[in-house]
């Protein structure tokens, strides 16, 4: 048997249902996994689009067309941002596909990828290329060469790279060439910046000897391959008669080798020298018409081959208290010192006395930009939510 509901009762039931529906609140805005990506659902059920700034001060970007959460690289208002796999916008150093990028952690384009710029963190300098990738190894910047260690830090002072020593200005990091006075000693760096060792000859025919181990220019007596040579106070190899503190020595006119333990004929006269090279007597005295105190001219050849150099060590410039072996390439994570990063110009060249450097960026003293949206189109209301993924 079927019963019909009285009209009055039906009306009462409909009114009650409407009352109950009004008592149920609309669904609160929240994150939702829609397929393989997250969306942020507004109170009215629509997908939010654009920037989201959460209560824990993180940023997310919801696609302007689909409303889906962005991951990976995204160009927004002409600037590049990187969003991690959980959608959180990256800030500071971020490793992507094996290379490092720096996403601005200061005001003015918070989170935007930095490119073609020096980055100053604590006492360290880094450089990012036009594609934003952190530089390692050798890099030409504004016609100067710099070297960046494995962790991206700009190198200063002596650096041994692939078995060869280089000197990077201790104030600017610029690779130096030519004669350099460092910690009171003279060194010669060729046009590639490599520290030279062994025999050198300058354009005036003067010969020098750079220590085979540490590269510093020889002064006074120097034993080379078992033979003794004498170099004056500017490093020139001496030949002929030498009166040193009242004692006479004779250095071969062609090779500069000191005569020792022998009697030789010089200008038709006999002279004898003991095992230490000291003149001991002969048919004539070296004081009568013989050149002394380093007079005479070196031959045009190099004693043992060697390199031709330009300039003179007396024209060099001082710029360090370091010596070869005092520095080594670093490893680790960029910016791992924890200091506050600043996007800036190249290393300060104040007080520099060697090399040159020019800045391509203006030094800035940025403050943290903790509550602004990453683009320039107004403010973002803070959402009463954290990110979709812990």
Coordinates of C-alpha atoms in Angstrom, one line a residue:
X1 CA 0.0 0.0 0.0
X2 CA 1.3 3.4 -0.9
X3 CA 0.8 6.5 1.2
X4 CA 0.8 10.0 0.0
X5 CA 2.4 12.7 2.2
X6 CA -0.1 15.3 3.1
X7 CA 0.7 18.7 1.4
X8 CA 1.1 20.4 4.7
X9 CA 3.6 17.9 5.9
X10 CA 5.5 18.1 2.7
X11 CA 5.8 21.9 3.0
X12 CA 7.1 21.6 6.6
X13 CA 9.7 19.0 5.5
X14 CA 10.9 21.3 2.6
X15 CA 11.3 24.3 5.0
X16 CA 13.2 22.1 7.4
X17 CA 15.6 20.9 4.7
X18 CA 16.3 24.5 3.7
X19 CA 16.9 25.5 7.2
X20 CA 19.4 22.7 7.7
X21 CA 21.2 23.6 4.4
X22 CA 21.6 27.1 5.6
X23 CA 23.2 25.9 8.9
X24 CA 26.0 24.1 7.1
X25 CA 28.9 26.6 6.5
X26 CA 30.6 26.9 3.1
X27 CA 33.8 24.8 2.7
X28 CA 36.9 26.7 4.1
X29 CA 39.6 27.6 1.6
X30 CA 42.4 24.9 1.6
X31 CA 45.0 23.0 -0.3
X32 CA 43.8 20.1 -2.4
X33 CA 45.6 17.4 -4.4
X34 CA 44.0 17.4 -7.8
X35 CA 45.5 14.5 -9.7
X36 CA 49.2 14.9 -9.6
X37 CA 49.5 18.5 -8.5
X38 CA 48.2 20.7 -5.8
X39 CA 45.6 23.5 -6.1
X40 CA 44.4 26.0 -3.5
X41 CA 40.6 26.0 -3.4
X42 CA 38.9 29.3 -2.4
X43 CA 35.8 29.4 -0.2
X44 CA 33.6 29.4 -3.2
X45 CA 35.3 26.3 -4.6
X46 CA 37.3 28.1 -7.4
X47 CA 41.0 27.6 -7.7
X48 CA 43.2 30.4 -6.5
X49 CA 45.7 31.8 -9.1
X50 CA 48.9 33.8 -8.6
X51 CA 51.2 34.2 -5.6
X52 CA 50.4 32.6 -2.2
X53 CA 52.3 33.9 0.9
X54 CA 51.8 31.5 3.8
X55 CA 51.8 32.1 7.5
X56 CA 55.3 30.5 7.8
X57 CA 56.6 33.1 5.3
X58 CA 56.9 30.9 2.3
X59 CA 55.9 31.6 -1.3
X60 CA 54.0 29.5 -3.8
X61 CA 52.8 30.3 -7.3
X62 CA 49.6 29.0 -8.7
X63 CA 49.4 28.9 -12.5
X64 CA 47.4 31.8 -13.8
X65 CA 45.5 29.5 -16.3
X66 CA 45.0 26.2 -14.5
X67 CA 45.5 27.3 -10.8
X68 CA 47.9 24.4 -10.3
X69 CA 50.9 24.7 -8.0
X70 CA 54.2 25.6 -9.9
X71 CA 57.3 23.5 -9.5
X72 CA 60.7 24.0 -11.2
X73 CA 61.7 27.1 -13.1
X74 CA 59.0 29.8 -13.9
X75 CA 59.4 33.1 -15.6
X76 CA 57.1 35.7 -13.9
X77 CA 57.1 39.3 -15.0
X78 CA 60.3 38.9 -16.9
X79 CA 62.2 37.3 -14.0
X80 CA 63.1 33.7 -13.2
X81 CA 62.1 32.0 -10.0
X82 CA 62.7 28.4 -8.9
X83 CA 60.1 26.4 -7.1
X84 CA 61.1 23.2 -5.2
X85 CA 59.3 19.9 -5.7
X86 CA 56.9 20.8 -2.8
X87 CA 56.1 24.1 -4.5
X88 CA 58.0 26.3 -2.1
X89 CA 59.9 29.2 -3.8
X90 CA 63.6 28.8 -3.4
X91 CA 65.6 31.6 -1.8
X92 CA 69.4 31.8 -1.6
X93 CA 71.7 29.1 -3.0
X94 CA 69.8 26.3 -4.8
X95 CA 71.3 23.3 -6.5
X96 CA 69.5 22.4 -9.7
X97 CA 70.6 19.6 -12.0
X98 CA 74.0 19.6 -10.4
X99 CA 74.8 23.3 -10.6
X100 CA 74.2 26.2 -8.2
X101 CA 72.0 29.2 -8.7
X102 CA 71.4 32.2 -6.4
X103 CA 67.8 33.3 -5.8
X104 CA 67.7 36.8 -4.3
X105 CA 67.2 36.8 -0.6
X106 CA 67.1 40.6 -0.3
X107 CA 64.5 43.3 -1.1
X108 CA 64.0 44.2 -4.8
X109 CA 62.9 41.1 -6.6
X110 CA 62.9 38.7 -3.6
X111 CA 63.4 35.2 -4.9
X112 CA 64.4 36.2 -8.4
X113 CA 67.4 34.5 -10.0
X114 CA 70.5 36.6 -9.9
X115 CA 72.7 36.7 -13.1
X116 CA 75.8 38.4 -14.4
X117 CA 76.6 39.6 -10.9
X118 CA 79.0 39.3 -8.0
X119 CA 77.5 38.0 -4.7
X120 CA 79.2 38.8 -1.4
X121 CA 78.6 36.5 1.5
X122 CA 80.6 37.2 4.7
X123 CA 84.2 37.4 3.5
X124 CA 83.6 35.4 0.4
X125 CA 82.8 36.5 -3.2
X126 CA 81.0 34.4 -5.8
X127 CA 80.0 35.1 -9.4
X128 CA 77.0 33.9 -11.4
X129 CA 76.9 33.9 -15.2
X130 CA 74.3 35.2 -17.6
X131 CA 72.3 32.0 -17.2
X132 CA 72.5 32.3 -13.4
X133 CA 74.9 29.4 -13.0
X134 CA 77.5 29.8 -10.2
X135 CA 81.0 30.0 -11.7
X136 CA 83.8 27.6 -10.8
X137 CA 87.3 27.5 -12.3
X138 CA 88.8 30.3 -14.4
X139 CA 86.5 33.1 -15.6
X140 CA 87.2 36.3 -17.5
X141 CA 85.1 39.2 -16.1
X142 CA 85.5 42.8 -17.5
X143 CA 88.8 41.9 -19.2
X144 CA 90.3 40.5 -16.0
X145 CA 90.8 36.8 -15.1
X146 CA 89.6 35.4 -11.8
X147 CA 89.7 31.9 -10.4
X148 CA 86.7 30.4 -8.5
X149 CA 87.2 27.4 -6.2
X150 CA 85.2 24.2 -6.4
X151 CA 82.7 25.7 -3.9
X152 CA 82.4 28.9 -6.0
X153 CA 84.5 31.2 -3.8
X154 CA 86.7 33.7 -5.6
X155 CA 90.3 32.9 -4.9
X156 CA 92.9 35.4 -3.6
X157 CA 96.6 35.3 -3.1
X158 CA 98.7 32.3 -4.1
X159 CA 96.8 29.4 -5.7
X160 CA 98.2 26.1 -7.0
X161 CA 96.0 25.0 -9.8
X162 CA 96.7 21.8 -11.8
X163 CA 100.2 21.8 -10.4
X164 CA 101.0 25.4 -11.4
X165 CA 101.2 28.4 -9.1
X166 CA 99.3 31.6 -9.8
X167 CA 98.9 34.8 -7.9
X168 CA 95.5 36.5 -7.6
X169 CA 95.5 40.0 -6.2
X170 CA 94.7 39.7 -2.5
X171 CA 92.3 42.6 -2.6
X172 CA 90.5 42.2 -6.0
X173 CA 91.1 38.6 -6.9
X174 CA 92.4 39.6 -10.4
X175 CA 95.1 37.3 -11.8
X176 CA 98.4 39.1 -12.0
X177 CA 101.1 38.9 -14.6
X178 CA 104.7 40.2 -15.0
X179 CA 107.0 41.1 -12.1
X180 CA 105.4 41.1 -8.7
X181 CA 106.9 41.9 -5.3
X182 CA 105.1 39.7 -2.7
X183 CA 106.1 39.7 0.9
X184 CA 109.4 41.3 0.0
X185 CA 110.4 38.8 -2.6
X186 CA 110.2 39.1 -6.4
X187 CA 108.3 36.7 -8.7
X188 CA 107.6 36.6 -12.4
X189 CA 104.2 35.5 -13.7
X190 CA 103.9 35.0 -17.5
X191 CA 101.1 36.3 -19.6
X192 CA 99.0 33.3 -18.6
X193 CA 99.6 34.1 -15.0
X194 CA 101.8 31.1 -14.4
X195 CA 104.7 31.6 -11.9
X196 CA 108.0 30.9 -13.7
X197 CA 110.9 29.1 -12.3
X198 CA 114.5 28.6 -13.5
X199 CA 116.5 30.9 -15.7
X200 CA 114.9 34.1 -17.2
X201 CA 116.3 36.7 -19.5
X202 CA 114.9 40.2 -19.9
X203 CA 114.8 42.4 -23.0
X204 CA 118.0 44.0 -22.0
X205 CA 119.9 40.7 -21.8
X206 CA 119.9 40.6 -18.0
X207 CA 119.7 37.1 -16.6
X208 CA 117.7 36.1 -13.5
X209 CA 117.2 32.8 -11.7
X210 CA 113.8 32.0 -10.1
X211 CA 114.0 29.4 -7.4
X212 CA 113.0 26.0 -8.7
X213 CA 110.8 25.3 -5.7
X214 CA 109.2 28.6 -4.6
X215 CA 109.8 30.8 -7.6
X216 CA 111.4 33.7 -5.8
X217 CA 114.1 35.7 -7.5
X218 CA 117.6 34.8 -6.5
X219 CA 119.8 37.5 -4.8
X220 CA 123.5 37.2 -3.8
X221 CA 125.0 33.7 -3.9
X222 CA 123.0 30.8 -5.3
X223 CA 124.0 27.2 -6.0
X224 CA 122.3 25.9 -9.1
X225 CA 122.9 22.3 -10.3
X226 CA 126.0 22.1 -8.1
X227 CA 127.5 25.4 -9.4
X228 CA 127.7 28.8 -7.8
X229 CA 126.4 32.0 -9.2
X230 CA 126.1 35.5 -7.9
X231 CA 123.1 37.9 -8.4
X232 CA 123.1 41.6 -7.5
X233 CA 120.4 43.3 -5.4
X234 CA 118.0 43.6 -8.4
X235 CA 118.5 39.9 -9.4
X236 CA 120.9 40.4 -12.3
X237 CA 123.4 37.5 -12.8
X238 CA 126.9 38.8 -12.4
X239 CA 130.0 37.9 -14.5
X240 CA 133.7 38.7 -14.3
X241 CA 135.6 39.9 -11.2
X242 CA 133.5 40.5 -8.1
X243 CA 134.8 42.3 -5.0
X244 CA 132.5 41.1 -2.2
X245 CA 133.4 42.5 1.3
X246 CA 137.1 42.7 0.3
X247 CA 137.3 39.2 -1.2
X248 CA 137.7 38.6 -4.9
X249 CA 135.9 36.0 -6.9
X250 CA 135.7 35.4 -10.7
X251 CA 132.5 34.5 -12.5
X252 CA 132.7 33.1 -16.0
X253 CA 132.0 35.9 -18.5
X254 CA 129.6 33.6 -20.5
X255 CA 127.9 31.4 -18.0
X256 CA 128.3 33.3 -14.7
X257 CA 129.7 30.1 -13.0
X258 CA 132.1 30.9 -10.2
X259 CA 135.7 29.6 -10.7
X260 CA 136.8 27.4 -7.8
X261 CA 139.7 25.0 -7.0
X262 CA 141.6 26.0 -10.2
X263 CA 144.1 28.2 -11.8
X264 CA 143.0 29.9 -15.0
X265 CA 144.3 32.4 -17.5
X266 CA 142.3 35.7 -17.6
X267 CA 143.3 38.4 -20.1
X268 CA 146.7 36.6 -20.5
X269 CA 147.4 36.4 -16.8
X270 CA 147.3 33.5 -14.3
X271 CA 145.0 33.6 -11.3
X272 CA 144.3 30.9 -8.7
X273 CA 141.1 30.3 -6.7
X274 CA 140.5 28.0 -3.7
X275 CA 137.7 25.5 -3.4
X276 CA 135.4 28.3 -2.1
X277 CA 136.1 30.5 -5.2
X278 CA 138.3 32.9 -3.3
X279 CA 141.2 34.5 -5.3
X280 CA 144.4 33.3 -3.6
X281 CA 147.1 34.6 -5.9
X282 CA 148.7 34.5 -9.3
X283 CA 150.9 36.4 -11.8
X284 CA 148.8 39.5 -11.2
X285 CA 146.4 41.1 -8.8
X286 CA 142.7 41.6 -9.8
X287 CA 142.9 45.1 -8.5
X288 CA 145.2 46.3 -11.3
X289 CA 142.9 47.2 -14.1
X290 CA 140.5 44.3 -13.6
X291 CA 136.7 44.9 -13.5
X292 CA 135.3 44.6 -10.0
X293 CA 131.9 44.8 -8.2
X294 CA 129.9 43.3 -11.0
X295 CA 131.1 45.4 -13.9
X296 CA 131.1 43.9 -17.3
X297 CA 128.2 42.7 -19.4
X298 CA 126.4 39.3 -19.5
X299 CA 126.4 37.3 -22.7
X300 CA 123.4 37.4 -24.9
X301 CA 122.4 33.8 -24.3
X302 CA 120.7 32.2 -21.3
X303 CA 122.8 30.0 -19.0
X304 CA 120.5 27.0 -19.3
X305 CA 117.9 28.1 -21.8
X306 CA 114.9 29.6 -20.1
X307 CA 112.3 32.3 -20.7
X308 CA 112.4 35.9 -22.0
X309 CA 110.7 38.3 -19.7
X310 CA 109.8 42.0 -19.9
X311 CA 110.4 44.8 -17.4
X312 CA 112.5 44.6 -14.3
X313 CA 111.8 43.4 -10.8
X314 CA 112.6 46.8 -9.5
X315 CA 109.4 48.0 -11.2
X316 CA 107.2 45.5 -9.4
X317 CA 104.4 46.1 -6.9
X318 CA 103.8 44.6 -3.5
X319 CA 100.5 43.1 -2.6
X320 CA 100.6 40.2 -0.3
X321 CA 102.0 38.6 2.9
X322 CA 101.3 35.1 1.5
X323 CA 103.8 32.6 0.0
X324 CA 103.2 29.7 -2.4
X325 CA 101.5 26.8 -0.6
X326 CA 99.5 29.0 1.8
X327 CA 96.2 28.5 0.0
X328 CA 94.3 25.5 -1.5
X329 CA 91.0 25.1 -3.4
X330 CA 88.0 24.9 -1.1
X331 CA 85.1 22.4 -1.2
X332 CA 81.6 22.4 0.2
X333 CA 78.4 24.2 -0.3
X334 CA 78.2 27.8 -1.6
X335 CA 77.5 30.3 1.2
X336 CA 77.9 27.6 3.9
X337 CA 79.5 30.2 6.2
X338 CA 75.9 31.3 7.1
X339 CA 76.7 34.9 6.7
X340 CA 74.2 37.4 5.2
X341 CA 74.5 37.5 1.4
X342 CA 74.7 40.8 -0.5
X343 CA 74.5 41.1 -4.2
X344 CA 77.3 43.5 -4.9
X345 CA 80.1 44.5 -7.2
X346 CA 83.4 42.6 -7.5
X347 CA 85.8 42.3 -4.6
X348 CA 86.9 45.7 -3.2
X349 CA 90.0 47.0 -4.8
X350 CA 90.8 49.6 -2.1
X351 CA 94.4 49.4 -1.1
X352 CA 95.3 47.3 -4.1
X353 CA 98.8 47.6 -5.5
X354 CA 98.8 45.0 -8.2
X355 CA 96.4 44.2 -11.0
X356 CA 93.2 46.0 -11.9
X357 CA 89.5 45.4 -11.6
X358 CA 86.4 47.2 -12.7
X359 CA 82.9 46.8 -11.3
X360 CA 79.9 45.9 -13.3
X361 CA 77.4 46.2 -10.5
X362 CA 76.8 48.9 -7.9
X363 CA 77.3 47.8 -4.3
X364 CA 74.1 47.6 -2.4
X365 CA 73.3 47.3 1.3
X366 CA 70.0 45.4 1.0
X367 CA 67.7 44.6 3.9
X368 CA 65.8 41.4 4.1
X369 CA 62.5 41.4 2.2
X370 CA 60.6 39.0 4.4
X371 CA 57.0 39.9 3.8
X372 CA 56.7 41.2 0.2
X373 CA 55.6 39.4 -2.9
X374 CA 58.3 38.4 -5.3
X375 CA 57.0 40.5 -8.1
X376 CA 56.3 44.2 -8.2
X377 CA 52.5 44.2 -8.7
X378 CA 51.3 45.2 -5.2
X379 CA 50.9 43.2 -2.0
X380 CA 49.8 39.7 -1.4
X381 CA 47.4 39.0 1.5
X382 CA 48.8 36.5 3.8
X383 CA 47.0 33.2 3.7
X384 CA 46.0 31.4 6.9
X385 CA 47.8 28.3 5.8
X386 CA 51.1 26.6 5.5
X387 CA 52.3 24.9 2.4
X388 CA 50.7 21.8 0.9
X389 CA 53.6 19.6 1.7
X390 CA 55.5 19.5 5.0

